[in-house]
Coordinates of C-alpha atoms and ligand atoms in Angstrom, one line a residue:
X123 CA 19.3 9.7 -0.1
X124 CA 17.6 8.7 -3.3
X125 CA 14.9 6.2 -2.3
X126 CA 15.1 4.0 -5.3
X127 CA 18.8 3.2 -4.9
X128 CA 18.5 1.8 -1.4
X129 CA 19.8 -1.7 -0.5
X130 CA 17.3 -4.3 0.5
X131 CA 18.0 -6.8 3.3
X132 CA 17.1 -10.5 3.0
X133 CA 15.0 -10.0 6.1
X134 CA 13.6 -6.6 5.3
X135 CA 11.1 -4.8 7.5
X136 CA 8.8 -4.2 4.5
X137 CA 8.7 -8.0 3.7
X138 CA 8.4 -9.0 7.4
X139 CA 4.7 -9.9 7.1
X140 CA 5.7 -12.5 4.5
X141 CA 8.9 -14.0 6.0
X142 CA 7.5 -14.2 9.5
X143 CA 4.4 -16.1 8.3
X144 CA 6.3 -18.2 5.7
X145 CA 10.0 -18.3 6.7
X146 CA 11.4 -20.3 3.7
X147 CA 10.0 -17.6 1.3
X148 CA 13.0 -15.4 2.1
X149 CA 15.5 -17.7 0.4
X150 CA 13.1 -18.8 -2.3
X151 CA 12.5 -15.3 -3.3
X152 CA 16.2 -14.8 -4.0
X153 CA 15.8 -16.7 -7.3
X154 CA 13.5 -14.0 -8.7
X155 CA 14.3 -10.5 -9.9
X156 CA 13.1 -7.6 -7.7
X157 CA 10.9 -5.9 -10.3
X158 CA 9.2 -2.6 -9.8
X159 CA 6.0 -1.0 -11.2
X160 CA 4.8 2.5 -12.0
X161 CA 2.7 2.4 -8.8
X162 CA 5.8 1.6 -6.7
X163 CA 7.9 4.3 -8.5
X164 CA 5.0 6.8 -7.9
X165 CA 5.1 5.9 -4.2
X166 CA 8.8 6.4 -4.1
X167 CA 8.4 9.9 -5.6
X168 CA 5.7 10.8 -3.1
X169 CA 8.0 9.6 -0.3
X170 CA 10.8 11.8 -1.5
X171 CA 8.5 14.8 -1.5
X172 CA 7.2 13.9 2.0
X173 CA 10.8 13.6 3.3
X174 CA 11.6 17.1 2.0
X175 CA 8.6 18.7 3.7
X176 CA 9.2 17.0 7.0
X177 CA 12.9 17.9 6.8
X178 CA 12.0 21.5 6.2
X179 CA 9.6 21.5 9.1
X180 CA 12.1 20.1 11.7
X181 CA 15.4 21.3 10.3
X182 CA 14.5 24.7 8.9
X183 CA 18.0 26.2 9.6
X184 CA 19.8 23.6 7.4
X185 CA 17.0 23.0 5.0
X186 CA 15.0 26.2 4.6
X187 CA 12.2 27.3 2.2
X188 CA 14.5 28.1 -0.7
X189 CA 16.2 24.7 -0.6
X190 CA 12.8 23.0 -0.2
X191 CA 11.3 24.9 -3.2
X192 CA 14.3 24.0 -5.4
X193 CA 14.1 20.3 -4.4
X194 CA 10.4 20.2 -5.0
X195 CA 10.8 21.8 -8.5
X196 CA 13.3 19.1 -9.3
X197 CA 10.8 16.4 -8.4
X198 CA 8.0 18.1 -10.4
X199 CA 10.0 17.3 -13.5
X200 CA 9.7 13.6 -13.0
X201 CA 7.4 11.8 -15.4
X202 CA 5.3 10.3 -12.7
X203 CA 4.8 13.6 -10.8
X204 CA 1.2 14.5 -10.0
X205 CA 0.1 17.8 -8.4
X206 CA -2.1 15.9 -5.9
X207 CA 1.1 14.6 -4.3
X208 CA 1.4 18.1 -2.7
X209 CA -1.9 17.8 -0.8
X210 CA -1.3 14.2 0.3
X211 CA 2.1 14.9 1.6
X212 CA 0.7 18.0 3.4
X213 CA -1.7 15.7 5.2
X214 CA 1.2 13.5 6.3
X215 CA 3.2 16.5 7.6
X216 CA 0.1 17.9 9.4
X217 CA -0.3 14.6 11.2
X218 CA 3.4 14.5 12.2
X219 CA 3.1 18.1 13.5
X220 CA 0.2 17.1 15.8
X221 CA 2.1 14.1 17.2
X222 CA 5.2 16.2 17.7
X223 CA 3.3 18.9 19.6
X224 CA 1.1 16.6 21.7
X225 CA 1.7 16.2 25.4
X226 CA 4.1 19.3 25.3
X227 CA 7.0 16.8 25.5
X228 CA 10.0 18.2 23.6
X229 CA 11.5 15.6 21.3
X230 CA 13.8 14.8 18.4
X231 CA 12.8 13.8 14.9
X232 CA 14.7 11.4 12.7
X233 CA 13.7 11.4 9.1
X234 CA 14.2 8.6 6.6
X235 CA 16.3 6.8 9.2
X236 CA 18.0 3.6 8.5
X237 CA 17.0 1.3 11.3
X238 CA 19.1 -1.8 12.1
X239 CA 17.2 -4.6 13.8
X240 CA 19.9 -7.2 13.2
X241 CA 19.9 -8.2 16.9
X242 CA 16.4 -9.7 16.2
X243 CA 16.7 -10.8 12.6
X244 CA 20.2 -11.3 11.3
X245 CA 21.2 -8.7 8.7
X246 CA 17.8 -7.1 9.0
X247 CA 17.4 -3.4 8.4
X248 CA 14.9 -1.0 6.9
X249 CA 14.2 2.7 6.6
X250 CA 11.7 4.4 8.9
X251 CA 9.9 7.4 7.3
X252 CA 9.9 9.3 10.6
X253 CA 10.8 8.6 14.2
X254 CA 9.9 10.9 17.0
X255 CA 11.8 10.4 20.2
X256 CA 9.8 12.0 23.0
X257 CA 11.0 11.2 26.5
X258 CA 9.6 7.8 27.3
X259 CA 7.7 7.6 24.0
X260 CA 8.9 6.4 20.7
X261 CA 6.7 7.2 17.7
X262 CA 7.2 5.4 14.5
X263 CA 5.3 7.1 11.7
X264 CA 4.9 5.6 8.3
X265 CA 3.6 7.2 5.1
X266 CA 1.9 4.9 2.7
X267 CA 1.0 6.1 -0.8
X268 CA -0.9 3.0 -1.9
X269 CA -4.6 3.2 -2.4
X270 CA -5.4 -0.6 -2.5
X271 CA -5.8 -2.1 0.9
X272 CA -5.9 0.0 4.1
X273 CA -2.9 -0.9 6.2
X274 CA -3.4 -1.2 10.0
X275 CA -0.8 -0.2 12.5
X276 CA -2.0 -2.8 15.0
X277 CA 0.7 -5.5 15.5
X278 CA 2.1 -4.4 12.2
X279 CA 5.4 -6.4 11.9
X280 CA 7.1 -3.8 9.7
X281 CA 6.5 -1.0 12.2
X282 CA 7.3 -3.2 15.2
X283 CA 10.7 -4.1 13.7
X284 CA 11.4 -0.4 13.2
X285 CA 10.5 0.1 16.9
X286 CA 12.8 -2.8 18.0
X287 CA 15.6 -1.4 15.9
X288 CA 15.1 2.2 17.2
X289 CA 14.9 0.9 20.8
X290 CA 18.4 -0.7 20.3
X291 CA 19.8 2.4 18.6
X292 CA 18.7 5.0 21.1
X293 CA 18.7 2.8 24.2
X294 CA 21.7 4.6 25.7
X295 CA 20.0 8.0 25.6
X296 CA 16.3 7.1 26.1
X297 CA 14.3 4.6 28.0
X298 CA 11.1 4.1 26.0
X299 CA 8.2 2.4 27.6
X300 CA 5.5 3.5 25.2
X301 CA 5.8 2.5 21.5
X302 CA 3.4 4.4 19.3
X303 CA 3.0 3.1 15.7
X304 CA 1.2 5.3 13.2
X305 CA 0.3 4.7 9.5
X306 CA -1.0 7.6 7.3
X307 CA -2.4 6.5 4.0
X308 CA -3.9 9.7 2.8
X309 CA -5.2 8.6 -0.6
X310 CA -7.8 6.4 1.0
X311 CA -8.2 8.5 4.2
X312 CA -6.7 5.8 6.3
X313 CA -5.0 6.8 9.6
X314 CA -4.2 4.0 11.9
X315 CA -2.5 4.2 15.3
X316 CA -1.6 1.5 17.8
X317 CA 0.4 1.5 21.0
X318 CA 2.3 -1.3 22.8
X319 CA 4.4 -1.6 25.9
X320 CA 8.0 -2.6 26.0
X321 CA 7.1 -6.0 27.2
X322 CA 4.8 -6.6 24.2
X323 CA 7.5 -5.4 21.9
X324 CA 10.1 -7.7 23.3
X325 CA 7.7 -10.6 23.2
X326 CA 7.4 -9.9 19.5
X327 CA 11.2 -9.7 19.3
X328 CA 11.5 -13.2 20.6
X329 CA 9.1 -14.4 18.0
X330 CA 11.1 -12.6 15.3
X331 CA 14.3 -14.3 16.5
X332 CA 12.7 -17.8 16.2
X333 CA 11.2 -17.1 12.7
X334 CA 14.3 -15.3 11.3
X335 CA 16.6 -18.2 12.3
X336 CA 14.4 -20.5 10.1
X337 CA 14.2 -17.9 7.3
X338 CA 18.0 -17.4 7.1
X339 CA 18.4 -21.2 6.7
X340 CA 15.6 -21.5 4.2
X341 CA 14.0 -23.8 6.7
X342 CA 10.5 -24.0 8.3
X343 CA 7.2 -24.8 6.7
X344 CA 5.9 -22.9 3.6
X345 CA 2.7 -21.3 4.8
X346 CA 0.6 -19.9 1.9
X347 CA -2.0 -17.2 2.7
X348 CA -3.5 -14.3 0.9
X349 CA -1.6 -11.6 2.7
X350 CA 1.9 -13.2 2.8
X351 CA 1.7 -14.4 -0.9
X352 CA 0.4 -11.1 -2.3
X353 CA 3.9 -9.5 -2.7
X354 CA 6.0 -12.7 -2.7
X355 CA 8.2 -12.8 -5.8
X356 CA 7.7 -16.6 -6.0
X357 CA 3.9 -16.3 -5.9
X358 CA 3.2 -17.5 -9.5
X359 CA 5.2 -20.7 -9.3
X360 CA 5.4 -21.5 -5.6
X361 CA 4.3 -25.2 -5.2
X362 CA 3.0 -24.7 -1.7
X363 CA 0.7 -21.9 -2.8
X364 CA -0.4 -23.9 -5.9
X365 CA -1.2 -27.0 -3.9
X366 CA -3.0 -25.0 -1.2
X367 CA -5.2 -23.2 -3.7
X368 CA -6.1 -26.4 -5.6
X369 CA -7.0 -27.9 -2.3
X370 CA -9.1 -24.9 -1.4
X371 CA -10.8 -24.9 -4.8
X372 CA -11.6 -28.5 -5.2
X373 CA -11.6 -30.3 -1.8
X374 CA -14.9 -31.8 -0.9
X375 CA -16.5 -32.0 2.6
X376 CA -17.0 -35.6 3.6
X377 CA -20.2 -37.2 4.9
X378 CA -23.8 -36.6 4.1
X379 CA -24.5 -32.9 3.9
X380 CA -27.7 -31.0 2.9
X381 CA -28.0 -30.2 -0.8
X382 CA -27.8 -26.4 -0.3
X383 CA -25.0 -24.6 1.4
X384 CA -25.8 -22.5 4.4
X385 CA -24.8 -18.8 4.8
X386 CA -22.1 -20.0 7.2
X387 CA -20.8 -22.2 4.4
X388 CA -20.9 -19.3 1.9
X389 CA -18.9 -17.1 4.2
X390 CA -16.4 -19.8 4.8
X391 CA -16.0 -20.6 1.1
X392 CA -15.6 -16.9 0.2
X393 CA -12.8 -16.6 2.8
X394 CA -11.1 -19.8 1.7
X395 CA -11.3 -19.0 -1.9
X396 CA -9.9 -15.4 -1.6
X397 CA -6.4 -16.4 -2.8
X398 CA -7.6 -18.9 -5.4
X399 CA -8.6 -16.2 -7.8
X400 CA -5.4 -14.2 -7.3
X401 CA -3.3 -17.3 -7.6
X402 CA -4.8 -18.2 -11.0
X403 CA -4.3 -14.6 -12.2
X404 CA -0.6 -14.7 -11.1
X405 CA -0.2 -18.1 -12.7
X406 CA -1.7 -17.0 -16.0
X407 CA 0.6 -13.9 -16.1
X408 CA 3.6 -16.1 -15.5
X409 CA 2.6 -18.7 -18.1
X410 CA 2.0 -16.0 -20.7
X411 CA 5.5 -14.7 -20.1
X412 CA 7.0 -18.2 -20.5
X413 CA 5.1 -18.8 -23.7
X414 CA 6.2 -15.5 -25.1
X415 CA 9.8 -16.3 -24.2
X416 CA 9.5 -19.5 -26.2
X417 CA 9.3 -21.8 -23.2
X418 CA 6.3 -24.1 -23.6
X419 CA 3.7 -24.5 -20.9
X420 CA 1.9 -27.8 -21.3
X421 CA -1.5 -27.3 -22.9
X422 CA -1.2 -23.5 -23.3
X423 CA 0.1 -21.0 -25.9
X424 CA 0.3 -17.3 -26.4
X425 CA -1.8 -15.7 -29.2
X426 CA -2.3 -12.2 -30.4
X427 CA -5.2 -10.5 -28.6
X428 CA -7.9 -8.5 -30.3
X429 CA -6.0 -5.6 -32.0
X430 CA -7.2 -2.1 -32.4
X431 CA -7.1 0.4 -35.3
X432 CA -5.3 3.7 -35.1
X433 CA -4.7 6.7 -37.4
X434 CA -1.3 6.9 -39.0
X435 CA -1.8 10.6 -39.5
X436 CA -5.1 11.9 -37.9
X437 CA -4.6 15.5 -39.0
X438 CA -4.2 14.5 -42.6
X439 CA -7.2 12.2 -42.5
X440 CA -9.4 14.9 -40.8
X441 CA -8.1 17.5 -43.3
X442 CA -9.2 15.3 -46.2
X443 CA -12.6 14.7 -44.7
X444 CA -13.0 18.4 -44.1
X445 CA -12.2 19.1 -47.7
X446 CA -14.9 16.6 -48.8
X447 CA -17.5 18.7 -47.0
X448 CA -17.6 17.4 -43.4
X449 CA -17.7 20.3 -40.9
X450 CA -14.5 19.3 -39.0
X451 CA -15.2 21.1 -35.6
X452 CA -18.9 20.1 -35.4
X453 CA -18.7 16.5 -36.6
X454 CA -15.3 15.1 -36.1
X455 CA -14.6 16.4 -32.6
X456 CA -16.7 16.0 -29.5
X457 CA -16.4 18.3 -26.5
X458 CA -16.4 16.4 -23.2
X459 CA -16.1 17.8 -19.7
X460 CA -13.4 16.3 -17.4
X461 CA -14.8 14.0 -14.7
X462 CA -15.1 15.3 -11.1
X463 CA -12.1 13.2 -10.1
X464 CA -10.0 14.6 -13.0
X465 CA -10.8 18.2 -12.0
X466 CA -9.9 17.3 -8.4
X467 CA -6.6 15.8 -9.5
X468 CA -5.9 19.0 -11.5
X469 CA -6.6 21.4 -8.6
X470 CA -5.5 19.2 -5.6
X471 CA -8.0 18.1 -2.9
X472 CA -7.9 21.3 -0.9
X473 CA -8.2 23.8 -3.7
X474 CA -10.9 21.7 -5.3
X475 CA -12.9 21.7 -2.0
X476 CA -12.5 25.5 -1.5
X477 CA -13.4 26.3 -5.1
X478 CA -16.3 24.0 -6.0
X479 CA -16.9 21.8 -3.0
X480 CA -20.4 23.2 -2.6
X481 CA -21.4 21.8 -6.0
X482 CA -20.5 18.2 -5.2
X483 CA -23.0 15.7 -4.0
X484 CA -22.1 12.2 -2.9
X485 CA -24.2 9.5 -4.5
X486 CA -24.3 6.1 -2.8
X487 CA -22.0 3.5 -4.5
X488 CA -23.1 0.1 -5.8
X489 CA -23.4 -2.3 -2.9
X490 CA -20.2 -4.3 -2.5
X491 CA -19.3 -7.4 -0.5
X492 CA -16.3 -6.9 1.9
X493 CA -14.9 -8.6 4.9
X494 CA -16.5 -8.0 8.3
X495 CA -13.3 -6.4 9.5
X496 CA -13.6 -3.6 6.9
X497 CA -14.3 -0.2 8.6
X498 CA -17.2 0.8 6.3
X499 CA -20.6 0.7 7.8
X500 CA -22.8 -2.3 6.9
X501 CA -25.9 -1.6 4.8
X502 CA -29.1 -3.6 4.0
X503 CA -32.1 -3.1 1.8
X504 CA -34.4 -3.9 4.8
X505 CA -36.9 -1.1 5.5
X506 CA -36.6 0.1 9.1
X507 CA -39.7 0.7 11.2
X508 CA -39.2 4.5 11.0
X509 CA -39.0 4.4 7.2
X510 CA -42.1 2.2 7.0
X511 CA -44.1 4.6 9.1
X512 CA -42.8 7.6 7.1
X513 CA -43.8 5.9 3.8
X514 CA -47.2 4.9 5.1
X515 CA -48.1 8.5 6.2
X516 CA -51.2 9.0 8.4
X517 CA -53.7 6.9 6.5
Ligands
LIG255 S1 4.1 -17.7 -2.5 FE1 3.3 -17.8 -0.4 S2 3.7 -19.9 0.3 FE2 5.0 -19.6 -1.5 S3 6.9 -18.9 -0.6 FE3 5.8 -17.0 -1.1 S4 4.7 -16.5 0.8 FE4 5.4 -18.6 1.0

């Protein structure tokens, strides 16, 4: 099925992180159009390619090499196609192969399967990228093409809803007591796996029932927070989010406090202020749209930004300059090498590594501040005892 034409449930699995945390957001969002972006369409295209490869792997008789190649060729004509999608979807397929072959348990694969979890969240359904049914194990495998934030499988509500739905759908044939959730996000080398028991899954199901009852009625408390507001369609004009961010930005601690903040205070302010910056950006984008549409926003207006100049006919202009004596090739054109990332994109990750990997050196990046939960190793400028001795030599 074409991925872009799918229906979306009010209580969707992909939006579960939001409506579970902030139940009234489900109804509030309905007032806003469901827009898409190039990044989302690119993700959809990569998912279509991934689906073809997985289908070819598990169902070779029905969907053999020839059909696969013809379908891939069709996708390659899409304007957002990028050759690197081939490598990233191969990584996803390789991962699935390993899971499918592990434990020597024969199983069944369901690809791009619509999963109904309406028993837990009324009208709720979603599409699982890949389900592997292996005896007492259910594997839910999700391909993520985004390269922003690494997504964790641990207690991931979207994945747990797929697991609940699949448990209901296949309950007659299988008795699962191990639920394995996997996320493969190859563009940022993120692979996350988490396992839960049936008891833990059902406990989550009870929580979903409670929250979804509120969400369906547009009831419950609005609960602003960085992760649930990030993809909410009401995020720019939601009052709860606005008030929360104003509170976070301007509220004062009471009582007599030292004139300088401590490192604990700094850490706390950084965490509290995380959504403030994003909220102001969302609000500005919305207000600009309003002003451009002729709907005034008190105290603000849209103006034309700094423009840029461009040639009407560059060939004619260069031709004229060449006639006047400028050596066109030597002076008017500059020869620039592609960046390393551009060459890698051109060849694909694997071919790039095979062809010129030996010429690549990794320079350390500029230090960046991230949350403690980030997987990257912490660094300091502090000289270690070993380094100090090495520098001091034997004198
Ligand atoms: S913006 Fe945030 S607080 Fe407001 S409805 Fe959406 S998720 Fe809830």
